[in-house]
Amino acid sequence: MHANEDKNTAPLLPCIKKQAIFRNMSTDSRTEAYLYYRDSGRNLIDDVNALLCNPRGVLVFTPELVVLMKPVLLQEELLWGELADNPADADAWYVHLLAGNVALARRLAATLPPLEWLCFQRGRRSNQPHIYRWEQLLLNTNN
């Protein structure tokens, strides 16, 4: 590990190092995601691996959009951040991280199996969960 690397700079896959993914970035969604992980106390590699193990997890990692999300049970807020957890009777999509083009994220949402709710935490802005009806999100896909 180089001196300027932190725990989030470990390989995403054995042959792909974080520095290759984040090389030559300006202010794109991957930069925003990196800054979130740098300050969050969470580990990007662990979260990506957990989502890769979740058959219904959603992972998008492009310059335009970064999304980490999964189905959850709305009333089990303590398990939302356990990205490998995959409840069969999920009633909400939990967005762990969304950075980048929100209009593109809404178009992505329209392709996912609908669940009743959408939920997320806002980290530094608020410790309270934010909960919206899924169709409310989809009604705004043209904005």
Short mmCIF file of N, CA and C in Angstrom, two decimals, residues 7-136:
data_model
loop_
_atom_site.label_atom_id
_atom_site.label_comp_id
_atom_site.label_asym_id
_atom_site.label_seq_id
_atom_site.Cartn_x
_atom_site.Cartn_y
_atom_site.Cartn_z
N LYS A 7 -7.63 2.81 3.20
CA LYS A 7 -8.25 1.49 3.12
C LYS A 7 -9.18 1.36 1.93
N ASN A 8 -9.62 2.47 1.34
CA ASN A 8 -10.51 2.42 0.18
C ASN A 8 -9.77 2.28 -1.14
N THR A 9 -8.46 2.21 -1.10
CA THR A 9 -7.70 2.12 -2.33
C THR A 9 -7.26 0.69 -2.63
N ALA A 10 -7.80 -0.26 -1.90
CA ALA A 10 -7.51 -1.67 -2.17
C ALA A 10 -8.14 -2.06 -3.51
N PRO A 11 -7.75 -3.20 -4.07
CA PRO A 11 -8.31 -3.58 -5.37
C PRO A 11 -9.81 -3.84 -5.29
N LEU A 12 -10.55 -3.38 -6.33
CA LEU A 12 -11.95 -3.75 -6.45
C LEU A 12 -12.04 -5.23 -6.80
N LEU A 13 -11.24 -5.64 -7.69
CA LEU A 13 -11.08 -7.05 -8.05
C LEU A 13 -9.59 -7.32 -7.95
N PRO A 14 -9.16 -8.56 -7.87
CA PRO A 14 -7.73 -8.80 -7.70
C PRO A 14 -6.84 -8.11 -8.72
N CYS A 15 -7.34 -7.91 -9.94
CA CYS A 15 -6.47 -7.35 -10.98
C CYS A 15 -6.75 -5.88 -11.27
N ILE A 16 -7.73 -5.26 -10.60
CA ILE A 16 -8.07 -3.87 -10.89
C ILE A 16 -7.88 -3.06 -9.62
N LYS A 17 -6.96 -2.14 -9.64
CA LYS A 17 -6.71 -1.32 -8.46
C LYS A 17 -7.49 -0.02 -8.56
N LYS A 18 -7.85 0.50 -7.42
CA LYS A 18 -8.63 1.73 -7.35
C LYS A 18 -7.95 2.87 -8.11
N GLN A 19 -6.65 2.94 -8.04
CA GLN A 19 -5.97 4.03 -8.71
C GLN A 19 -6.22 4.00 -10.21
N ALA A 20 -6.42 2.81 -10.80
CA ALA A 20 -6.74 2.72 -12.22
C ALA A 20 -8.14 3.24 -12.49
N ILE A 21 -9.06 3.01 -11.58
CA ILE A 21 -10.42 3.48 -11.77
C ILE A 21 -10.52 4.98 -11.59
N PHE A 22 -9.81 5.54 -10.63
CA PHE A 22 -9.93 6.95 -10.33
C PHE A 22 -8.90 7.82 -11.06
N ARG A 23 -8.06 7.23 -11.88
CA ARG A 23 -7.05 8.00 -12.59
C ARG A 23 -7.70 8.95 -13.58
N ASN A 24 -7.15 10.14 -13.73
CA ASN A 24 -7.58 11.14 -14.69
C ASN A 24 -9.03 11.58 -14.50
N MET A 25 -9.51 11.60 -13.27
CA MET A 25 -10.88 12.05 -13.03
C MET A 25 -10.88 13.54 -12.77
N SER A 26 -11.89 14.20 -13.29
CA SER A 26 -12.12 15.58 -12.88
C SER A 26 -13.28 15.52 -11.89
N THR A 27 -14.22 16.41 -11.99
CA THR A 27 -15.35 16.36 -11.07
C THR A 27 -16.45 15.53 -11.71
N ASP A 28 -16.37 14.26 -11.59
CA ASP A 28 -17.42 13.39 -12.09
C ASP A 28 -17.99 12.59 -10.92
N SER A 29 -18.95 11.75 -11.21
CA SER A 29 -19.64 11.05 -10.13
C SER A 29 -18.71 10.13 -9.36
N ARG A 30 -17.68 9.60 -10.00
CA ARG A 30 -16.73 8.73 -9.29
C ARG A 30 -15.93 9.51 -8.26
N THR A 31 -15.62 10.76 -8.56
CA THR A 31 -14.94 11.62 -7.60
C THR A 31 -15.82 11.86 -6.39
N GLU A 32 -17.10 12.15 -6.64
CA GLU A 32 -18.04 12.37 -5.54
C GLU A 32 -18.13 11.12 -4.67
N ALA A 33 -18.19 9.95 -5.30
CA ALA A 33 -18.27 8.69 -4.55
C ALA A 33 -17.00 8.49 -3.73
N TYR A 34 -15.86 8.74 -4.32
CA TYR A 34 -14.60 8.59 -3.60
C TYR A 34 -14.57 9.50 -2.38
N LEU A 35 -15.00 10.76 -2.55
CA LEU A 35 -15.00 11.70 -1.43
C LEU A 35 -15.95 11.26 -0.33
N TYR A 36 -17.10 10.71 -0.71
CA TYR A 36 -18.02 10.18 0.30
C TYR A 36 -17.32 9.08 1.10
N TYR A 37 -16.71 8.12 0.41
CA TYR A 37 -16.08 7.00 1.11
C TYR A 37 -14.87 7.44 1.92
N ARG A 38 -14.14 8.40 1.43
CA ARG A 38 -12.99 8.90 2.18
C ARG A 38 -13.40 9.43 3.54
N ASP A 39 -14.57 10.07 3.60
CA ASP A 39 -15.02 10.72 4.83
C ASP A 39 -16.04 9.92 5.63
N SER A 40 -16.54 8.81 5.12
CA SER A 40 -17.68 8.13 5.74
C SER A 40 -17.31 7.11 6.81
N GLY A 41 -16.10 6.61 6.79
CA GLY A 41 -15.75 5.52 7.70
C GLY A 41 -16.12 4.16 7.13
N ARG A 42 -16.76 4.14 5.96
CA ARG A 42 -17.10 2.88 5.29
C ARG A 42 -16.00 2.56 4.29
N ASN A 43 -16.06 1.37 3.73
CA ASN A 43 -15.05 0.93 2.78
C ASN A 43 -15.72 0.63 1.44
N LEU A 44 -15.32 1.34 0.41
CA LEU A 44 -15.89 1.16 -0.93
C LEU A 44 -15.76 -0.28 -1.40
N ILE A 45 -14.62 -0.86 -1.21
CA ILE A 45 -14.37 -2.23 -1.68
C ILE A 45 -15.32 -3.21 -0.99
N ASP A 46 -15.47 -3.07 0.32
CA ASP A 46 -16.38 -3.95 1.05
C ASP A 46 -17.82 -3.77 0.57
N ASP A 47 -18.24 -2.53 0.34
CA ASP A 47 -19.61 -2.29 -0.10
C ASP A 47 -19.85 -2.83 -1.51
N VAL A 48 -18.89 -2.64 -2.40
CA VAL A 48 -19.02 -3.19 -3.76
C VAL A 48 -19.10 -4.71 -3.70
N ASN A 49 -18.22 -5.33 -2.93
CA ASN A 49 -18.25 -6.79 -2.82
C ASN A 49 -19.56 -7.29 -2.24
N ALA A 50 -20.10 -6.59 -1.24
CA ALA A 50 -21.38 -6.99 -0.66
C ALA A 50 -22.49 -6.91 -1.70
N LEU A 51 -22.50 -5.84 -2.49
CA LEU A 51 -23.53 -5.73 -3.53
C LEU A 51 -23.36 -6.78 -4.61
N LEU A 52 -22.12 -7.12 -4.93
CA LEU A 52 -21.89 -8.16 -5.94
C LEU A 52 -22.40 -9.52 -5.45
N CYS A 53 -22.45 -9.71 -4.15
CA CYS A 53 -22.98 -10.96 -3.58
C CYS A 53 -24.49 -10.93 -3.43
N ASN A 54 -25.10 -9.78 -3.59
CA ASN A 54 -26.54 -9.64 -3.44
C ASN A 54 -27.18 -9.79 -4.83
N PRO A 55 -27.98 -10.83 -5.05
CA PRO A 55 -28.53 -11.05 -6.39
C PRO A 55 -29.44 -9.93 -6.89
N ARG A 56 -29.95 -9.09 -5.99
CA ARG A 56 -30.79 -7.97 -6.41
C ARG A 56 -30.13 -6.61 -6.17
N GLY A 57 -28.86 -6.63 -5.81
CA GLY A 57 -28.14 -5.39 -5.61
C GLY A 57 -27.92 -4.67 -6.93
N VAL A 58 -27.87 -3.35 -6.88
CA VAL A 58 -27.65 -2.53 -8.07
C VAL A 58 -26.35 -1.77 -7.88
N LEU A 59 -25.46 -1.90 -8.85
CA LEU A 59 -24.17 -1.22 -8.81
C LEU A 59 -23.91 -0.59 -10.17
N VAL A 60 -23.80 0.73 -10.20
CA VAL A 60 -23.46 1.48 -11.41
C VAL A 60 -22.26 2.34 -11.04
N PHE A 61 -21.22 2.32 -11.86
CA PHE A 61 -20.00 3.05 -11.55
C PHE A 61 -19.44 3.64 -12.83
N THR A 62 -19.97 4.81 -13.24
CA THR A 62 -19.56 5.46 -14.47
C THR A 62 -19.23 6.92 -14.17
N PRO A 63 -18.61 7.63 -15.10
CA PRO A 63 -18.36 9.05 -14.88
C PRO A 63 -19.64 9.85 -14.67
N GLU A 64 -20.74 9.42 -15.29
CA GLU A 64 -22.00 10.15 -15.19
C GLU A 64 -22.81 9.81 -13.96
N LEU A 65 -22.66 8.56 -13.46
CA LEU A 65 -23.54 8.11 -12.39
C LEU A 65 -22.87 7.01 -11.58
N VAL A 66 -22.96 7.14 -10.25
CA VAL A 66 -22.57 6.08 -9.33
C VAL A 66 -23.79 5.77 -8.47
N VAL A 67 -24.19 4.50 -8.45
CA VAL A 67 -25.34 4.07 -7.65
C VAL A 67 -24.98 2.78 -6.94
N LEU A 68 -25.24 2.73 -5.65
CA LEU A 68 -25.18 1.51 -4.86
C LEU A 68 -26.53 1.41 -4.17
N MET A 69 -27.33 0.40 -4.51
CA MET A 69 -28.64 0.27 -3.91
C MET A 69 -29.08 -1.18 -3.86
N LYS A 70 -30.08 -1.46 -3.03
CA LYS A 70 -30.57 -2.83 -2.86
C LYS A 70 -31.98 -2.80 -2.28
N PRO A 71 -32.71 -3.90 -2.43
CA PRO A 71 -34.02 -4.00 -1.80
C PRO A 71 -33.88 -4.23 -0.29
N VAL A 72 -34.81 -3.63 0.47
CA VAL A 72 -34.82 -3.77 1.94
C VAL A 72 -36.26 -3.85 2.43
N LEU A 73 -36.40 -4.18 3.69
CA LEU A 73 -37.67 -4.03 4.39
C LEU A 73 -37.65 -2.66 5.05
N LEU A 74 -38.63 -1.85 4.74
CA LEU A 74 -38.65 -0.48 5.22
C LEU A 74 -38.54 -0.40 6.74
N GLN A 75 -39.23 -1.27 7.46
CA GLN A 75 -39.23 -1.19 8.92
C GLN A 75 -37.95 -1.71 9.56
N GLU A 76 -37.04 -2.29 8.79
CA GLU A 76 -35.79 -2.81 9.34
C GLU A 76 -34.62 -1.89 9.00
N GLU A 77 -34.74 -0.64 9.42
CA GLU A 77 -33.75 0.38 9.09
C GLU A 77 -32.33 0.00 9.49
N LEU A 78 -32.17 -0.73 10.57
CA LEU A 78 -30.84 -1.10 11.03
C LEU A 78 -30.12 -2.01 10.04
N LEU A 79 -30.85 -2.69 9.16
CA LEU A 79 -30.23 -3.57 8.17
C LEU A 79 -30.02 -2.90 6.81
N TRP A 80 -30.47 -1.68 6.64
CA TRP A 80 -30.34 -1.04 5.34
C TRP A 80 -28.89 -1.01 4.86
N GLY A 81 -27.98 -0.69 5.74
CA GLY A 81 -26.57 -0.58 5.36
C GLY A 81 -25.86 -1.90 5.18
N GLU A 82 -26.51 -3.02 5.53
CA GLU A 82 -25.93 -4.35 5.30
C GLU A 82 -26.20 -4.73 3.85
N LEU A 83 -25.29 -4.39 2.97
CA LEU A 83 -25.56 -4.46 1.54
C LEU A 83 -25.71 -5.87 1.00
N ALA A 84 -25.21 -6.88 1.72
CA ALA A 84 -25.38 -8.25 1.26
C ALA A 84 -26.74 -8.82 1.66
N ASP A 85 -27.42 -8.18 2.63
CA ASP A 85 -28.73 -8.64 3.09
C ASP A 85 -29.73 -8.53 1.94
N ASN A 86 -30.55 -9.59 1.74
CA ASN A 86 -31.47 -9.65 0.61
C ASN A 86 -32.80 -10.23 1.06
N PRO A 87 -33.66 -9.42 1.73
CA PRO A 87 -34.93 -9.97 2.21
C PRO A 87 -35.86 -10.31 1.05
N ALA A 88 -36.43 -11.51 1.10
CA ALA A 88 -37.33 -11.96 0.03
C ALA A 88 -38.58 -11.10 -0.06
N ASP A 89 -39.03 -10.56 1.07
CA ASP A 89 -40.26 -9.77 1.09
C ASP A 89 -39.98 -8.27 1.14
N ALA A 90 -38.91 -7.82 0.49
CA ALA A 90 -38.53 -6.42 0.49
C ALA A 90 -39.68 -5.55 -0.03
N ASP A 91 -39.84 -4.38 0.58
CA ASP A 91 -40.88 -3.45 0.14
C ASP A 91 -40.31 -2.08 -0.22
N ALA A 92 -38.97 -1.95 -0.23
CA ALA A 92 -38.35 -0.66 -0.52
C ALA A 92 -37.00 -0.85 -1.21
N TRP A 93 -36.63 0.13 -2.00
CA TRP A 93 -35.27 0.22 -2.52
C TRP A 93 -34.51 1.15 -1.59
N TYR A 94 -33.37 0.69 -1.12
CA TYR A 94 -32.49 1.50 -0.28
C TYR A 94 -31.34 1.99 -1.15
N VAL A 95 -31.21 3.30 -1.27
CA VAL A 95 -30.10 3.90 -2.01
C VAL A 95 -29.00 4.21 -1.01
N HIS A 96 -27.95 3.40 -1.05
CA HIS A 96 -26.82 3.64 -0.16
C HIS A 96 -26.01 4.84 -0.63
N LEU A 97 -25.81 4.93 -1.95
CA LEU A 97 -25.05 6.05 -2.51
C LEU A 97 -25.58 6.35 -3.90
N LEU A 98 -25.81 7.62 -4.15
CA LEU A 98 -26.14 8.09 -5.49
C LEU A 98 -25.33 9.36 -5.72
N ALA A 99 -24.54 9.37 -6.75
CA ALA A 99 -23.75 10.55 -7.09
C ALA A 99 -23.82 10.73 -8.60
N GLY A 100 -23.97 11.96 -9.03
CA GLY A 100 -23.98 12.23 -10.46
C GLY A 100 -25.33 12.68 -10.98
N ASN A 101 -25.64 12.25 -12.18
CA ASN A 101 -26.79 12.71 -12.95
C ASN A 101 -28.08 12.11 -12.40
N VAL A 102 -28.88 12.92 -11.71
CA VAL A 102 -30.11 12.44 -11.09
C VAL A 102 -31.14 12.05 -12.13
N ALA A 103 -31.21 12.77 -13.25
CA ALA A 103 -32.15 12.41 -14.31
C ALA A 103 -31.82 11.02 -14.86
N LEU A 104 -30.55 10.72 -15.01
CA LEU A 104 -30.13 9.39 -15.46
C LEU A 104 -30.49 8.35 -14.40
N ALA A 105 -30.34 8.69 -13.14
CA ALA A 105 -30.71 7.76 -12.06
C ALA A 105 -32.20 7.47 -12.09
N ARG A 106 -33.01 8.46 -12.36
CA ARG A 106 -34.46 8.23 -12.46
C ARG A 106 -34.79 7.33 -13.63
N ARG A 107 -34.10 7.50 -14.74
CA ARG A 107 -34.34 6.59 -15.89
C ARG A 107 -33.94 5.17 -15.53
N LEU A 108 -32.84 5.01 -14.79
CA LEU A 108 -32.44 3.69 -14.31
C LEU A 108 -33.53 3.11 -13.41
N ALA A 109 -34.07 3.93 -12.52
CA ALA A 109 -35.10 3.47 -11.60
C ALA A 109 -36.31 2.92 -12.34
N ALA A 110 -36.64 3.51 -13.47
CA ALA A 110 -37.79 3.05 -14.24
C ALA A 110 -37.60 1.64 -14.79
N THR A 111 -36.36 1.17 -14.84
CA THR A 111 -36.09 -0.18 -15.36
C THR A 111 -36.07 -1.24 -14.26
N LEU A 112 -36.10 -0.82 -13.00
CA LEU A 112 -36.02 -1.75 -11.88
C LEU A 112 -37.40 -2.28 -11.51
N PRO A 113 -37.45 -3.47 -10.93
CA PRO A 113 -38.74 -3.97 -10.43
C PRO A 113 -39.29 -3.00 -9.38
N PRO A 114 -40.53 -2.57 -9.53
CA PRO A 114 -41.05 -1.60 -8.57
C PRO A 114 -41.29 -2.20 -7.19
N LEU A 115 -40.90 -1.45 -6.18
CA LEU A 115 -41.23 -1.74 -4.79
C LEU A 115 -42.00 -0.52 -4.29
N GLU A 116 -42.66 -0.64 -3.17
CA GLU A 116 -43.54 0.43 -2.72
C GLU A 116 -42.80 1.71 -2.33
N TRP A 117 -41.59 1.57 -1.78
CA TRP A 117 -40.88 2.70 -1.20
C TRP A 117 -39.47 2.86 -1.75
N LEU A 118 -38.94 4.07 -1.58
CA LEU A 118 -37.54 4.40 -1.84
C LEU A 118 -37.03 5.05 -0.56
N CYS A 119 -35.89 4.61 -0.05
CA CYS A 119 -35.38 5.19 1.19
C CYS A 119 -33.87 5.40 1.09
N PHE A 120 -33.39 6.36 1.86
CA PHE A 120 -31.95 6.65 1.91
C PHE A 120 -31.66 7.47 3.14
N GLN A 121 -30.39 7.55 3.50
CA GLN A 121 -29.91 8.41 4.57
C GLN A 121 -29.18 9.57 3.91
N ARG A 122 -29.16 10.70 4.56
CA ARG A 122 -28.48 11.85 3.99
C ARG A 122 -27.17 12.16 4.68
N GLY A 123 -26.63 11.25 5.46
CA GLY A 123 -25.33 11.44 6.07
C GLY A 123 -25.18 12.72 6.84
N ARG A 124 -24.32 13.60 6.37
CA ARG A 124 -23.99 14.83 7.09
C ARG A 124 -25.17 15.79 7.20
N ARG A 125 -26.09 15.75 6.23
CA ARG A 125 -27.22 16.67 6.27
C ARG A 125 -28.22 16.30 7.36
N SER A 126 -28.42 15.00 7.56
CA SER A 126 -29.43 14.57 8.52
C SER A 126 -29.19 13.11 8.86
N ASN A 127 -29.41 12.77 10.11
CA ASN A 127 -29.32 11.36 10.50
C ASN A 127 -30.65 10.65 10.31
N GLN A 128 -31.68 11.38 9.94
CA GLN A 128 -33.00 10.80 9.77
C GLN A 128 -33.12 10.14 8.39
N PRO A 129 -33.80 9.00 8.32
CA PRO A 129 -34.02 8.39 7.01
C PRO A 129 -35.00 9.22 6.19
N HIS A 130 -34.82 9.21 4.90
CA HIS A 130 -35.73 9.87 3.97
C HIS A 130 -36.48 8.76 3.24
N ILE A 131 -37.81 8.87 3.22
CA ILE A 131 -38.64 7.81 2.66
C ILE A 131 -39.63 8.44 1.69
N TYR A 132 -39.70 7.88 0.48
CA TYR A 132 -40.61 8.37 -0.55
C TYR A 132 -41.32 7.17 -1.18
N ARG A 133 -42.49 7.41 -1.71
CA ARG A 133 -43.17 6.38 -2.49
C ARG A 133 -42.44 6.21 -3.81
N TRP A 134 -42.28 4.96 -4.24
CA TRP A 134 -41.56 4.65 -5.46
C TRP A 134 -42.18 5.36 -6.66
N GLU A 135 -43.53 5.34 -6.75
CA GLU A 135 -44.18 5.97 -7.92
C GLU A 135 -43.96 7.47 -7.94
N GLN A 136 -43.74 8.10 -6.76
CA GLN A 136 -43.42 9.52 -6.71
C GLN A 136 -42.12 9.80 -7.46
#
